[in-house]
Each structure stands twice: as C-alpha cells, then as structure tokens.
Coordinates of C-alpha atoms in Angstrom, one line a residue:
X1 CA -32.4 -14.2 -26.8
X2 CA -34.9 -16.7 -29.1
X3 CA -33.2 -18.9 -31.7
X4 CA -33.7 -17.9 -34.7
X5 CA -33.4 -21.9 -36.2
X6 CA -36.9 -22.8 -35.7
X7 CA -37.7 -20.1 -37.9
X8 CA -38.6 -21.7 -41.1
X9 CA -40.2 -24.4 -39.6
X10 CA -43.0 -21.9 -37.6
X11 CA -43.3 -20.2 -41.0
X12 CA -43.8 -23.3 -42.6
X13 CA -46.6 -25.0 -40.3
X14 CA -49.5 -22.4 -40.9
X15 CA -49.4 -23.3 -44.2
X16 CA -49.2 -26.7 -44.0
X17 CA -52.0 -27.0 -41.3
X18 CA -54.2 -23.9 -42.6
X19 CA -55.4 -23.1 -39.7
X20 CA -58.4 -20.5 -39.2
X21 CA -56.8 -18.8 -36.4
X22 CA -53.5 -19.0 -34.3
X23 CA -53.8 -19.3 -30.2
X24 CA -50.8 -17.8 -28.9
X25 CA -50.2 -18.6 -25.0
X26 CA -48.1 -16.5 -23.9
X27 CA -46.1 -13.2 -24.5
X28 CA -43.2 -15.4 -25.9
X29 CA -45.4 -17.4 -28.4
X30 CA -47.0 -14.0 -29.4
X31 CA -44.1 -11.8 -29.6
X32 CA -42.5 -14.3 -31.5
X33 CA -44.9 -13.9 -34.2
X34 CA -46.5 -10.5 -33.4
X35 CA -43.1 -8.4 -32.4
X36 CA -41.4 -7.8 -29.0
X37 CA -43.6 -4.9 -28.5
X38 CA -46.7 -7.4 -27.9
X39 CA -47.8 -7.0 -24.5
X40 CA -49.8 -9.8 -23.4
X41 CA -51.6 -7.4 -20.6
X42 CA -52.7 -4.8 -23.4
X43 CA -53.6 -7.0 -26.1
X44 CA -54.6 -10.3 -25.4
X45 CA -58.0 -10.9 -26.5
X46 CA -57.7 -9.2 -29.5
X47 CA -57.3 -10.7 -33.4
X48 CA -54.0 -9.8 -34.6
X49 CA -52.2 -9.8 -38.4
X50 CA -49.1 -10.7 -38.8
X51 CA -47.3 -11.0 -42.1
X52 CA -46.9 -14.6 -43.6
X53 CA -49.6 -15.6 -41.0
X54 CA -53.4 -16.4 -40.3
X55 CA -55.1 -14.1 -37.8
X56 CA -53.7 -14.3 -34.4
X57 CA -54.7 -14.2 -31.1
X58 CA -53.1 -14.4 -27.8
X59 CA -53.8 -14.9 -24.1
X60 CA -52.3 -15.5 -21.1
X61 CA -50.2 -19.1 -20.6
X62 CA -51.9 -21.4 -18.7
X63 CA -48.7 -21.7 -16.0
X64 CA -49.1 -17.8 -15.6
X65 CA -52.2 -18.1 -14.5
X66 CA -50.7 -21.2 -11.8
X67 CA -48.1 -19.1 -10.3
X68 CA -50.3 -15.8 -9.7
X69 CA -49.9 -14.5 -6.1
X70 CA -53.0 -14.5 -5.0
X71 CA -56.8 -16.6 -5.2
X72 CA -58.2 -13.4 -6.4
X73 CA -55.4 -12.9 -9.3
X74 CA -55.8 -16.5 -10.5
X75 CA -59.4 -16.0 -10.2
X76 CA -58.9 -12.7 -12.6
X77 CA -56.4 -14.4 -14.7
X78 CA -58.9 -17.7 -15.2
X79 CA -61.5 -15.8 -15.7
X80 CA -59.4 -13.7 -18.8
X81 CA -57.8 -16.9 -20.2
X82 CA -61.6 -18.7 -20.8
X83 CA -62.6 -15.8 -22.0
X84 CA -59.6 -15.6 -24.3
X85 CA -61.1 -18.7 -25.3
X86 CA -64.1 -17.9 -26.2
X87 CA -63.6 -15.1 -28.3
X88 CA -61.3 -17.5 -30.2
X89 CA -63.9 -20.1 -30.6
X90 CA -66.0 -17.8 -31.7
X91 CA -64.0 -16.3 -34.7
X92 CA -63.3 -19.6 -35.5
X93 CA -67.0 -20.6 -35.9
X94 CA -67.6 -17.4 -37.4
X95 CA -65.6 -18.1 -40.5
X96 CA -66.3 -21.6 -40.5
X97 CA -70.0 -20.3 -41.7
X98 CA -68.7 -17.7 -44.1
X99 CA -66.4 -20.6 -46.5
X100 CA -67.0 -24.1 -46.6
X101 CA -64.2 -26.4 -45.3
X102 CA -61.0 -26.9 -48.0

C-alpha cells in the first residue's frame, strides 16, 4: 500500500515546475497519478489526462527493462522504452511551437 503523505507535495510540483508533459516510469509512478487500473503493458506510449495534472505519459522503468529474462525481451523492452521516448519528445516539441515559452 502507497503512502498517501507525499500527496500534496506531487500535487504541488506540476504546478510549480509547469511542465509540458509528465514521464511516468513505471506502473507505480503512473498508477499513482493515472489510477491502479493503469497497465503499463496496455497503455504506455500513450498521452494520458489526469485531473489536477499536465498530460501524461508513461513507459516502462528503466530497471524493468535490466531484469527481463531474456536478450530478445530486453531487446523488445529497449526498443519500447526509446520509443516511449520519442513520442514524448515529440509532444513536447510539438507544443513548444504552438505557445511561446512562459
């Protein structure tokens, strides 16, 4: 079970960073701000709302991607993180070129 004490201070960082988008690594990290019914395996890659929150998206923790069982998983599971990546990168740039920078 999460503690629920850090709560107020995860709510209060977006706003005082402003970020264009939130990386989540991780089911934890997302389900802690997208619900326990996240599922890293279904959903990662995609941009998320959350209440209270930027845009989110989530991918697989880098350690995940350390431990898999095989070459050809960690190959797989590389290969989804960078993309993860660059999905993220690019939404980022993407609204960087629709407002200029507060």
């Amino acid at each position: 079970m999460r503690s629920h004490a850090s709560r107020p201070w995860l709510e209060a960082e977006p706003e005082a960073v402003r970020p264009k988008l939130i990386v989540c690594l991780g089911a934890v990290a997302a389900q802690s701000l997208l619900g326990s019914r996240f599922k890293i395996t279904q959903s990662h890659g995609k941009i998320q709302e959350a209440k209270g929150f930027p845009p989110i998206i989530a991918t697989l923790h880098p350690s995940a991607i350390l431990r898999a069982r095989s070459d050809e998983d960690r190959d797989h599971d590389t290969n989804v993180f960078l993309e993860d990546m660059r999905r993220a990168a690019a939404y980022v740039s993407r609204q960087s070129t629709k407002s200029p920078h507060k």
